[in-house]
CSV table of C-alpha atoms and ligand atoms in Angstrom, one decimal:
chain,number,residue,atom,x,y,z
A,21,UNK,CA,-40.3,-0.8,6.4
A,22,UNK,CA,-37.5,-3.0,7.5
A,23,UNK,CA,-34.4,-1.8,8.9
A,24,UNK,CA,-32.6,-2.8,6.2
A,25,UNK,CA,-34.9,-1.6,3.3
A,26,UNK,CA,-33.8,1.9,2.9
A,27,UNK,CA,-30.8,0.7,1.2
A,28,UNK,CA,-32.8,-0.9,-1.6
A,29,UNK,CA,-32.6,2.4,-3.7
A,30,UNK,CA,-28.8,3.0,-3.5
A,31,UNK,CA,-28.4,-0.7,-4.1
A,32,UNK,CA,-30.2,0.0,-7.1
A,33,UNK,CA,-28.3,2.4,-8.2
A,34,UNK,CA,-25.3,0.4,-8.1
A,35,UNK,CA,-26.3,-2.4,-9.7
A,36,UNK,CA,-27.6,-0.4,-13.2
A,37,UNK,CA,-24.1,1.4,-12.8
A,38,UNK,CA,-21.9,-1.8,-12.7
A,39,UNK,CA,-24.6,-3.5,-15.3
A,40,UNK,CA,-23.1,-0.6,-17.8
A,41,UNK,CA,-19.8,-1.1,-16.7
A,42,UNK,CA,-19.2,2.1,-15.0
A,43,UNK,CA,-17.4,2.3,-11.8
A,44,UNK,CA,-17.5,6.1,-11.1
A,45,UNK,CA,-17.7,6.1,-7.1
A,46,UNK,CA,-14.5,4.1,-6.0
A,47,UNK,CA,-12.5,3.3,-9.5
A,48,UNK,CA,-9.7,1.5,-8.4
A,49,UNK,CA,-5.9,3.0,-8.5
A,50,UNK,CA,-4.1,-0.3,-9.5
A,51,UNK,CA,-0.6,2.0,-9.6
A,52,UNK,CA,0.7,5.3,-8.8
A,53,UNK,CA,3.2,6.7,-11.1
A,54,UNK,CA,2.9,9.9,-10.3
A,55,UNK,CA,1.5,12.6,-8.2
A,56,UNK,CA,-0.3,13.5,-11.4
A,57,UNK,CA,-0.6,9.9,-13.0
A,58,UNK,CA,-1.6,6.2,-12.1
A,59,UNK,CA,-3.2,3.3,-14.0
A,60,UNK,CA,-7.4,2.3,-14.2
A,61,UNK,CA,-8.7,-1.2,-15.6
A,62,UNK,CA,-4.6,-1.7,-16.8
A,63,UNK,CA,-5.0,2.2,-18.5
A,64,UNK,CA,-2.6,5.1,-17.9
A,65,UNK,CA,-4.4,8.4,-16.8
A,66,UNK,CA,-3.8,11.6,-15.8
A,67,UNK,CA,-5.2,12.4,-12.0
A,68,UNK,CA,-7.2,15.5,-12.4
A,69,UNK,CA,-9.8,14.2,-9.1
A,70,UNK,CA,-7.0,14.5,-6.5
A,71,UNK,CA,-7.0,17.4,-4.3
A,72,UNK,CA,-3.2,16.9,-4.5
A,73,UNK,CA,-2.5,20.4,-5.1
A,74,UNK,CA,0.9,21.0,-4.2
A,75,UNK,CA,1.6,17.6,-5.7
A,76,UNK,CA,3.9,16.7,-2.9
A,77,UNK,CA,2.9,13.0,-2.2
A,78,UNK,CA,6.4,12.0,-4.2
A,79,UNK,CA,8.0,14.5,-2.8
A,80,UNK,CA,11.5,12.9,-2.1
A,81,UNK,CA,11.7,14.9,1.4
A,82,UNK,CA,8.3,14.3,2.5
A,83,UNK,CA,9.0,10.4,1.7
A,84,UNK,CA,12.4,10.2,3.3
A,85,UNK,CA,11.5,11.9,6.5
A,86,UNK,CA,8.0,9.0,6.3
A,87,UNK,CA,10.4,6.0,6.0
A,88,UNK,CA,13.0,7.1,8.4
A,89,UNK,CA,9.8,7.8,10.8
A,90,UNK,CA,8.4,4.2,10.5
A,91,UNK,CA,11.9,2.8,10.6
A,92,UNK,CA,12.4,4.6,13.7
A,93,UNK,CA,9.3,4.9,15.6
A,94,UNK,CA,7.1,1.8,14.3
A,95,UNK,CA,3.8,1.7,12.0
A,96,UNK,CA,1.1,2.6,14.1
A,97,UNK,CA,1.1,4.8,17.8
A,98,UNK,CA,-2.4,2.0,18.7
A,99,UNK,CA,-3.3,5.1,21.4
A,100,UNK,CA,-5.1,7.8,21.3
A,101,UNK,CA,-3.7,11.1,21.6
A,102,UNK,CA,-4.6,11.6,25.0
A,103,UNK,CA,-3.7,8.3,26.1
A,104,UNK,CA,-0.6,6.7,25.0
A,105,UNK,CA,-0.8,8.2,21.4
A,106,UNK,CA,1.1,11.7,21.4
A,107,UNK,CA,4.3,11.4,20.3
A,108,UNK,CA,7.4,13.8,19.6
A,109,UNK,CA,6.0,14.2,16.2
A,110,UNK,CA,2.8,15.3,16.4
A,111,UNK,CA,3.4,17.6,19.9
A,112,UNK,CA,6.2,19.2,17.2
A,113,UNK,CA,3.4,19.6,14.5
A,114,UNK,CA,1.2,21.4,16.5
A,115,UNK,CA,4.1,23.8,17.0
A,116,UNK,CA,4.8,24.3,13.9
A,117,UNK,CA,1.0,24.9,12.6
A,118,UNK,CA,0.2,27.1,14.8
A,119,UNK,CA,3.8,28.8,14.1
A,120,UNK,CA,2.9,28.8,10.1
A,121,UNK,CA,-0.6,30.2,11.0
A,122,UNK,CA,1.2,32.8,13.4
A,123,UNK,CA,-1.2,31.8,15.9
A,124,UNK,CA,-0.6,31.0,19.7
A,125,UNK,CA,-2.2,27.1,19.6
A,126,UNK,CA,-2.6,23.9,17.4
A,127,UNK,CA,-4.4,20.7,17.6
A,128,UNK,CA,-3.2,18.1,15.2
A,129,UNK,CA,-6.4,15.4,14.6
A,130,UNK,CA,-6.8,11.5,12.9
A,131,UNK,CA,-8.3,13.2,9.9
A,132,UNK,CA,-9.3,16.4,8.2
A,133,UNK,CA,-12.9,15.4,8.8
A,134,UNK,CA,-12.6,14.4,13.0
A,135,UNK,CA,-11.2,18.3,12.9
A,136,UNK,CA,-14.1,19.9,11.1
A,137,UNK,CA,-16.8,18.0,13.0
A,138,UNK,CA,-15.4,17.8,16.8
A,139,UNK,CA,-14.3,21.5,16.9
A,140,UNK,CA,-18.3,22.9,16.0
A,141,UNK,CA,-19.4,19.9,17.7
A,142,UNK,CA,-17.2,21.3,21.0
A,143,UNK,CA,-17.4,24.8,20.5
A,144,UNK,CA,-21.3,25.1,21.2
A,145,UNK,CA,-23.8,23.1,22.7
A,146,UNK,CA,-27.7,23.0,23.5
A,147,UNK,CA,-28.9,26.5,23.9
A,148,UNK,CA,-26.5,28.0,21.4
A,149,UNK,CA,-26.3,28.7,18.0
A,150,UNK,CA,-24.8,28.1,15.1
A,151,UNK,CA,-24.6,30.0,11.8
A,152,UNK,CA,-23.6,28.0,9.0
A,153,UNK,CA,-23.0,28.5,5.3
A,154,UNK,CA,-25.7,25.9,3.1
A,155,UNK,CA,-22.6,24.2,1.1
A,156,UNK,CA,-20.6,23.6,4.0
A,157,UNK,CA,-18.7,20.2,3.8
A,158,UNK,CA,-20.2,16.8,5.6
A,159,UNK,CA,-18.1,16.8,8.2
A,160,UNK,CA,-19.4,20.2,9.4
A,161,UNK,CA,-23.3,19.5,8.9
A,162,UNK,CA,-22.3,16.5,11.1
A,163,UNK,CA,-20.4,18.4,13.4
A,164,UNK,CA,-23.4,20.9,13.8
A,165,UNK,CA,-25.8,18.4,14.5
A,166,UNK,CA,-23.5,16.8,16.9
A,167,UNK,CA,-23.0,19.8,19.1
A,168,UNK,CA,-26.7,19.8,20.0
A,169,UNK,CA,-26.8,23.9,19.4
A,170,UNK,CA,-29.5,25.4,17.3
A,171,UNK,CA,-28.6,25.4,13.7
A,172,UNK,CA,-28.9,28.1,11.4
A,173,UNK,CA,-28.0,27.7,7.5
A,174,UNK,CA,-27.6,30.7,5.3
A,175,UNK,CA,-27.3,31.3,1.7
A,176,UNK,CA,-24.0,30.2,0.5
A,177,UNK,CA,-21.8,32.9,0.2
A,178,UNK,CA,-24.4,35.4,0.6
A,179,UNK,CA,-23.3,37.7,3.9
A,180,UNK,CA,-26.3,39.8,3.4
A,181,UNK,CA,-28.4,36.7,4.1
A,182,UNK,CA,-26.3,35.9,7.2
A,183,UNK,CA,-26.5,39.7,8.6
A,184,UNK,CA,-30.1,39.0,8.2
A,185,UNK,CA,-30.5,36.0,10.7
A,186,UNK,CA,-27.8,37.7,12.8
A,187,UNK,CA,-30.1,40.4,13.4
A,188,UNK,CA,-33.1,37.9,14.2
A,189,UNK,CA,-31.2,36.7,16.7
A,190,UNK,CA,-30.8,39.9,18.6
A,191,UNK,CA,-28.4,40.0,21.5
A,192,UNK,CA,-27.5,36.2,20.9
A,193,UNK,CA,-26.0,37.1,18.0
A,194,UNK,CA,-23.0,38.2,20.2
A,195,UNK,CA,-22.6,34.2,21.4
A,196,UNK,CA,-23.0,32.7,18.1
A,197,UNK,CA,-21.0,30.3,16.1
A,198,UNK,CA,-20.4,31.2,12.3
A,199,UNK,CA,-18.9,28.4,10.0
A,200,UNK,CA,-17.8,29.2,7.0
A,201,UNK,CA,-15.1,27.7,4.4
A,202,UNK,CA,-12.5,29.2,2.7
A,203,UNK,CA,-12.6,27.7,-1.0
A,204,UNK,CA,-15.5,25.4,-1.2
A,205,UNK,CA,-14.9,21.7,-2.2
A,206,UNK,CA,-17.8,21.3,-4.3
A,207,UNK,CA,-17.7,24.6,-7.1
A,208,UNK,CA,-14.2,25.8,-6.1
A,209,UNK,CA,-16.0,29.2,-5.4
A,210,UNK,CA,-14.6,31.5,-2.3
A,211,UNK,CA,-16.5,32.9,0.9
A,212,UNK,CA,-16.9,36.4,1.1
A,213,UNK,CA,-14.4,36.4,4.4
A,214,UNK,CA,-13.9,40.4,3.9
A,215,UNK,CA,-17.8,41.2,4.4
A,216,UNK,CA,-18.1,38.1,7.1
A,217,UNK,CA,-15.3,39.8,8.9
A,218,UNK,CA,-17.2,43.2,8.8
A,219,UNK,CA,-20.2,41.2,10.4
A,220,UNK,CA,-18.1,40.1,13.3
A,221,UNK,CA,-16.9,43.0,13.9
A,222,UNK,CA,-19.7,44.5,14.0
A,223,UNK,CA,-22.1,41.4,15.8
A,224,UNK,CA,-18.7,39.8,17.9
A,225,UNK,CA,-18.9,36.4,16.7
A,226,UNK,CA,-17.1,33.7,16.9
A,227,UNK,CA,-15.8,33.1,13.2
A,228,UNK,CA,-14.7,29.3,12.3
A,229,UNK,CA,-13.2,29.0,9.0
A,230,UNK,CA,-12.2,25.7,7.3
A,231,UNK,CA,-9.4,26.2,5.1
A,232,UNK,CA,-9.1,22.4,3.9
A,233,UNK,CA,-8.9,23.7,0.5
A,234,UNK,CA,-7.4,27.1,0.5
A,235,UNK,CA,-4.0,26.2,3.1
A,236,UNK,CA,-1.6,26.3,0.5
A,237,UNK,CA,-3.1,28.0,-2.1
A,238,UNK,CA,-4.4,31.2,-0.9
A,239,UNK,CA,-2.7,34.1,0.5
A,240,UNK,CA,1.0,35.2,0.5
A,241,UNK,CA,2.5,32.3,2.5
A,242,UNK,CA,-0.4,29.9,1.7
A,243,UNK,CA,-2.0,30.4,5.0
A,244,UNK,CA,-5.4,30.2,3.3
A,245,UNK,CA,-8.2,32.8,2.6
A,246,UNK,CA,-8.5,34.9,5.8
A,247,UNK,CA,-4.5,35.8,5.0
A,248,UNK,CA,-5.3,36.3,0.8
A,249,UNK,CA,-8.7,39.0,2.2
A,250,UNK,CA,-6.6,40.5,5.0
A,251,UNK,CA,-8.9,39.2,7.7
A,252,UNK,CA,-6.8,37.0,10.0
A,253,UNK,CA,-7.4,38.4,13.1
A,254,UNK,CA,-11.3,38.3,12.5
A,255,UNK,CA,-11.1,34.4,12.7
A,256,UNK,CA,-10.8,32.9,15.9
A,257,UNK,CA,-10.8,28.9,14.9
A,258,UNK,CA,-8.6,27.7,11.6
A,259,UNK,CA,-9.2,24.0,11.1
A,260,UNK,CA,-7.8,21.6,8.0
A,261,UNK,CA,-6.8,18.9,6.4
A,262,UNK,CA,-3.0,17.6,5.7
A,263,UNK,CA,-5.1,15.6,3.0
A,264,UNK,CA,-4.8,18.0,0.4
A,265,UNK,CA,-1.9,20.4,-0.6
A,266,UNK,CA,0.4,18.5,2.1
A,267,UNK,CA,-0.1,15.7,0.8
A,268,UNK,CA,-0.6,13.3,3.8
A,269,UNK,CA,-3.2,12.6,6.2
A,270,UNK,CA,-4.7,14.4,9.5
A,271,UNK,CA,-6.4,17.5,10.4
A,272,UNK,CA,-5.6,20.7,12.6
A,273,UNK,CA,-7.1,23.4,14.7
A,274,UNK,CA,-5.1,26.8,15.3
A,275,UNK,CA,-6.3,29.3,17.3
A,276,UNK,CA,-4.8,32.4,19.8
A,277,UNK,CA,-7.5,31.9,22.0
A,278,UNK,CA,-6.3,30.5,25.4
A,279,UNK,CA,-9.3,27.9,25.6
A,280,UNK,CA,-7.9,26.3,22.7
A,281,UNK,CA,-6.5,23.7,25.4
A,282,UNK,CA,-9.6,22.8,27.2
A,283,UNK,CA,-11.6,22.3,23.9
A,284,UNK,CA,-8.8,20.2,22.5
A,285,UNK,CA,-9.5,17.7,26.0
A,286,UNK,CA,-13.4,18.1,25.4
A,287,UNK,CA,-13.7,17.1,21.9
A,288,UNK,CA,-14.7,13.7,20.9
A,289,UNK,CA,-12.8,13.0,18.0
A,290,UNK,CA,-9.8,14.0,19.3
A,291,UNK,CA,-10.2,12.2,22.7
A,292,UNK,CA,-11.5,8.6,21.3
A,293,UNK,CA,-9.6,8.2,18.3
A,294,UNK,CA,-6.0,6.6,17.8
A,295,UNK,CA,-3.5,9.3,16.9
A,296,UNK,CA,-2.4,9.5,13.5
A,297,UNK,CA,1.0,7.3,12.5
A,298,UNK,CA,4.4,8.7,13.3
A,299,UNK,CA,4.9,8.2,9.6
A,300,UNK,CA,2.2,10.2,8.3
A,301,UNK,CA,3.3,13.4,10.7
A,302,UNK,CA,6.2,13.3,9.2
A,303,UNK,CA,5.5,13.6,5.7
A,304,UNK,CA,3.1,16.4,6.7
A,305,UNK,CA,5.2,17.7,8.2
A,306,UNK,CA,8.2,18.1,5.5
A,307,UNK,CA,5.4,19.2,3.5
A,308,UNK,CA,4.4,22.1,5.3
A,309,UNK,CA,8.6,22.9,5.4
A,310,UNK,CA,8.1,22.6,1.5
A,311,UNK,CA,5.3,24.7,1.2
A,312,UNK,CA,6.9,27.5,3.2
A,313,UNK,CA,10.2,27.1,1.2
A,314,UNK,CA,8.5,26.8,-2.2
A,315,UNK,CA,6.4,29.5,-2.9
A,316,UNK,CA,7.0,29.2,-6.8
A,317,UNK,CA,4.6,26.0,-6.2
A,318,UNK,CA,1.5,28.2,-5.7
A,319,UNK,CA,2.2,30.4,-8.5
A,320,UNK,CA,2.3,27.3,-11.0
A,321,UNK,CA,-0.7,25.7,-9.3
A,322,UNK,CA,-2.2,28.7,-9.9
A,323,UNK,CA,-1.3,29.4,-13.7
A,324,UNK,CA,-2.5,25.8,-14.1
A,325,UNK,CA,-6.2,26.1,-12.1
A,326,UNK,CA,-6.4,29.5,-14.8
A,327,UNK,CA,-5.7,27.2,-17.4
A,328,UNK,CA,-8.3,24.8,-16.5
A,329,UNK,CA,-10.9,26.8,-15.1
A,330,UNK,CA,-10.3,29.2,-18.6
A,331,UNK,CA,-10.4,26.9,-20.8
A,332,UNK,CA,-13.2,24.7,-19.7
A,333,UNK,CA,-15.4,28.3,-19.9
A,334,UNK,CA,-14.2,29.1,-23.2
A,335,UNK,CA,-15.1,25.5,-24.2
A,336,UNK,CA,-18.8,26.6,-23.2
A,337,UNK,CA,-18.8,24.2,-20.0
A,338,UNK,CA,-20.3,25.9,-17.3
A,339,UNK,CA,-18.2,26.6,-14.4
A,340,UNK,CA,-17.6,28.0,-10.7
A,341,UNK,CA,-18.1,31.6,-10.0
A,342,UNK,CA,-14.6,31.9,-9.1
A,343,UNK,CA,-11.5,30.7,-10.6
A,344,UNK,CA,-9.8,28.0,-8.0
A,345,UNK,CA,-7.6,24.9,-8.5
A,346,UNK,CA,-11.2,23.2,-7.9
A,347,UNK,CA,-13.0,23.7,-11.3
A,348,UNK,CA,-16.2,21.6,-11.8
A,349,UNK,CA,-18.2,21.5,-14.6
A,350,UNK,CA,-22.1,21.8,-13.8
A,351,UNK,CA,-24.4,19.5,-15.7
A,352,UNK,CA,-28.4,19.9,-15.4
A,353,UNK,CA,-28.8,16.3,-16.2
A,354,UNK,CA,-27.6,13.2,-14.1
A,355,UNK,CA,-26.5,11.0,-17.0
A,356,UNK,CA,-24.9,13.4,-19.3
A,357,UNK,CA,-22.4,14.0,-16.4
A,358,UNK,CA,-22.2,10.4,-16.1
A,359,UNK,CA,-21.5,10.0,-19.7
A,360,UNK,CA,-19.3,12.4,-19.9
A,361,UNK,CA,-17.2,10.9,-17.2
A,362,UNK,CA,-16.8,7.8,-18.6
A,363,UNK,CA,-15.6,9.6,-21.7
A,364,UNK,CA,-12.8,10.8,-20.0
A,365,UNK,CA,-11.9,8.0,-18.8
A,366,UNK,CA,-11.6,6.6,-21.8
A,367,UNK,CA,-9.4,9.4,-23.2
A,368,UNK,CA,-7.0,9.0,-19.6
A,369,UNK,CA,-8.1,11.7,-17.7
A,370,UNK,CA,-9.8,10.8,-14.3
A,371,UNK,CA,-12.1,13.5,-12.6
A,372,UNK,CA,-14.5,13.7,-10.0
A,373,UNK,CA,-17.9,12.4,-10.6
A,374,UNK,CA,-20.6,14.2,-7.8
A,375,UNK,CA,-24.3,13.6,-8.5
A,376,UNK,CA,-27.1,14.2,-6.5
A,377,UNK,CA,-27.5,14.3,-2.8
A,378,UNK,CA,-23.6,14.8,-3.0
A,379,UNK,CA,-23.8,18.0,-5.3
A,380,UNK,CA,-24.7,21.4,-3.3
A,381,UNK,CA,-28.4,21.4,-5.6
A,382,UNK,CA,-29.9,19.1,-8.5
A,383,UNK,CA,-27.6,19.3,-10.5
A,384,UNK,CA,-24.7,16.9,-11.1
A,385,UNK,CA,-20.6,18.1,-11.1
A,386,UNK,CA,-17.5,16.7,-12.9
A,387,UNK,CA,-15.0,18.0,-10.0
A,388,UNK,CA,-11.4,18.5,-11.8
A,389,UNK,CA,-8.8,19.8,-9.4
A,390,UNK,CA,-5.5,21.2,-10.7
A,391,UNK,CA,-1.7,20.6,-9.6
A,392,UNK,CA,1.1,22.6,-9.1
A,393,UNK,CA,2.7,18.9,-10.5
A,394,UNK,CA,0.6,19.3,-13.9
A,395,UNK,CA,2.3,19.7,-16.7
A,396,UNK,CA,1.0,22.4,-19.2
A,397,UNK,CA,0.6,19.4,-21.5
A,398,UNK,CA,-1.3,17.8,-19.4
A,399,UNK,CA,-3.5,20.1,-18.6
A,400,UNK,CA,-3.8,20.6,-22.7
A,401,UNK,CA,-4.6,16.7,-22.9
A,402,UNK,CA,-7.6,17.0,-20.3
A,403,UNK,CA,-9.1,20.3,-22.1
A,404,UNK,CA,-9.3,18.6,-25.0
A,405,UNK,CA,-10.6,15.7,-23.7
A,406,UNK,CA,-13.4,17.9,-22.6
A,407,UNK,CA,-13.6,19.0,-26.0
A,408,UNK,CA,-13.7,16.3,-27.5
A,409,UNK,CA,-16.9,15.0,-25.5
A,410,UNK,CA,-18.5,18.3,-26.4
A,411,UNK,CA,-17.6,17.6,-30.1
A,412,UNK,CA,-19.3,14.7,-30.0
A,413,UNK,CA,-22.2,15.8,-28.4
A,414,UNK,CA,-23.0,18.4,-30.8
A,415,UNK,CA,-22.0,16.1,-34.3
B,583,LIG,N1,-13.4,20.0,4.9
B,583,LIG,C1,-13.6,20.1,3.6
B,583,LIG,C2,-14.0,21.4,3.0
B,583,LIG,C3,-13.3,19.0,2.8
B,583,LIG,O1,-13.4,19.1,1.5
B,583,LIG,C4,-12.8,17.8,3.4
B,583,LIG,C5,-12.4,16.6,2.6
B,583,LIG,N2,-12.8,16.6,1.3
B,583,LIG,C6,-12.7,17.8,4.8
B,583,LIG,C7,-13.0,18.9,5.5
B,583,LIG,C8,-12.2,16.5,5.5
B,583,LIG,O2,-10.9,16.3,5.3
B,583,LIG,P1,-10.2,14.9,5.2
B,583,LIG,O3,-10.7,14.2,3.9
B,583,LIG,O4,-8.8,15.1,5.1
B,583,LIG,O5,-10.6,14.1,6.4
């Protein structure tokens, strides 16, 4: 086999997509309107596939303090952050993360993804271990195999599962790395941090958690699921994304452990990557001031996930275990998620299409997230374009 040859079968795949006119990996926002709407092939829809879930990308502060950032400070830092790329803006972010977590340290990344891969990848390294949830996200599996540690998967969500191979591993159990995540990006379902923390406790682990998805939307001042199950100081790394409910770009690690430092000077994707743009600080940065003044926007992101989440169950879709402002919809069979996709499109509602190896198992997903900056009735158009497929389906 050629180098080149193992591409033949996605290739494949592509070209009997696009030969049926579908274009569900990559369809093409021609215009934003909206944190909640924006146009397809010339067609207005409503975003339900955005992780936006504060539904602060138009905020007006988050875009004034951007433009007055790039008017001041330029488009691009062209260093890395331990070069010449740390600027007043990120060195202030890091502050005030690690001031919102109510934690002594913060690292402020290029991207959600460089955070969850470099700080596993850091933390442990040949002859360790590493514990890791099955449905972690990419960047972690990468990060894992990165560090060059021995890597252990257990059952997702399933803490029985992980005492199990925490007691296989004796008195390393002690040294070992466990990653779990807080809401998980695939089903929207939530780690059993309360019962992991009781493991730590009991084993003294080191606990990572990756609250990309739950900062924001979990716990009393959004701080994610270790605040919401009362477990904070049980977690010794917190790592993110500002891609999702602050509405920008970057990634984060807080900590109160006094290494935080060195591992921010030994990790790769930190080290050999060009710091994020002034610009893009500073809109994450407003956000995270809007998210700590607003609290109001959780509780209507949250009456809007129920409303999804509720009525896509009572529609007989199946769901998540767990209500979350990540509901997917889980479909046995490839096409009929494919299918079903495209009809929503074609009713103006654009979701998440995840099929096989992207989707946690065989099956396929249609990945709707909810926003704070849904409107009931939009959230009413989307259930019924749901409906309607199923309608169909069953005429
Ligand atoms: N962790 C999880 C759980 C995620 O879902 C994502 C992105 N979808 C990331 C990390 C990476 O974040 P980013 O896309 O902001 O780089």
């Amino acid at each position: 086999m050629s180098l080149l040859d193992k591409f033949d079968a996605m290739t494949a795949v592509r070209a009997e997509l696009t030969a049926r006119g579908l274009r569900p990996f990559g369809a093409i926002n021609e215009k934003i309107i909206s944190p909640t709407e924006g146009t397809i092939a010339g067609k207005r829809v409503i975003l339900a596939g955005t992780h936006n879930y504060l539904g602060l990308t138009f905020e007006p502060e988050c875009i004034e303090a951007a433009q007055r950032c790039v008017a001041e400070q330029g488009t691009g830092t062209c260093g890395s952050r331990m070069a010449a790329g740390t600027y007043a803006e990120h060195d202030a972010l890091e502050s005030e993360l690690a001031a919102f977590f109510g934690r002594r340290y913060g690292i402020v990344f290029s991207t959600g993804f460089s955070a969850c891969m470099g700080v596993p990848a850091t933390l442990a390294g040949p002859g360790d271990t590493i514990l890791m949830d099955s449905d972690s996200h990419a960047s972690i599996y990468d990060g894992v195999r990165l560090s060059g540690a021995e890597v252990v998967r257990f059952r997702h969500n399933d803490a029985a599962n992980l005492e199990k191979r925490l007691e296989r591993l004796g008195d390393k159990a002690k040294d070992t790395l466990v990653v779990v995540e807080g809401i998980y990006s695939m089903l929207g379902d939530m780690a059993p941090l309360g019962a992991i923390a009781e493991l730590k406790r009991k084993y003294g682990f080191c606990l990572m958690v990756d609250e990309a998805h739950s900062m924001g939307v979990l716990g009393a001042r959004g701080r994610g699921l270790a605040e919401a199950a009362g477990v904070e100081d049980d977690v010794d790394f917190i790592v993110g994304t500002f891609s999702k409910s602050l509405g920008s770009i970057g990634g984060y690690c807080v900590s109160n452990l006094d290494q935080t430092d060195a591992i921010r000077f030994s990790t790769r994707s930190y080290l050999f990557t060009a710091s994020s743009t002034p610009a893009t600080i500073a809109s994450a940065r407003a956000a995270l001031r809007v998210l700590q003044a607003r609290p109001a926007l959780r509780e209507t992101l949250w009456r809007n996930a129920n409303m999804l989440y509720n009525g896509l169950r009572e529609l007989g879709f199946r769901v998540g275990p767990d209500a979350s402002p990540v509901v997917a919809a889980i479909f046995e069979d490839r096409e009929t998620a494919i299918r079903y996709w495209q009809g929503l499109l074609d009713q103006g509602v654009l979701v998440n299409l995840v099929v096989p190896p992207g989707s946690p198992s065989t099956y396929s997903l249609l990945r709707a997230s909810a926003s704070a900056a849904h409107t009931e009735e939009q959230i009413r158009h989307i259930l019924s374009a749901y409906a309607n497929l199923r309608l169909r389906d069953a005429a």
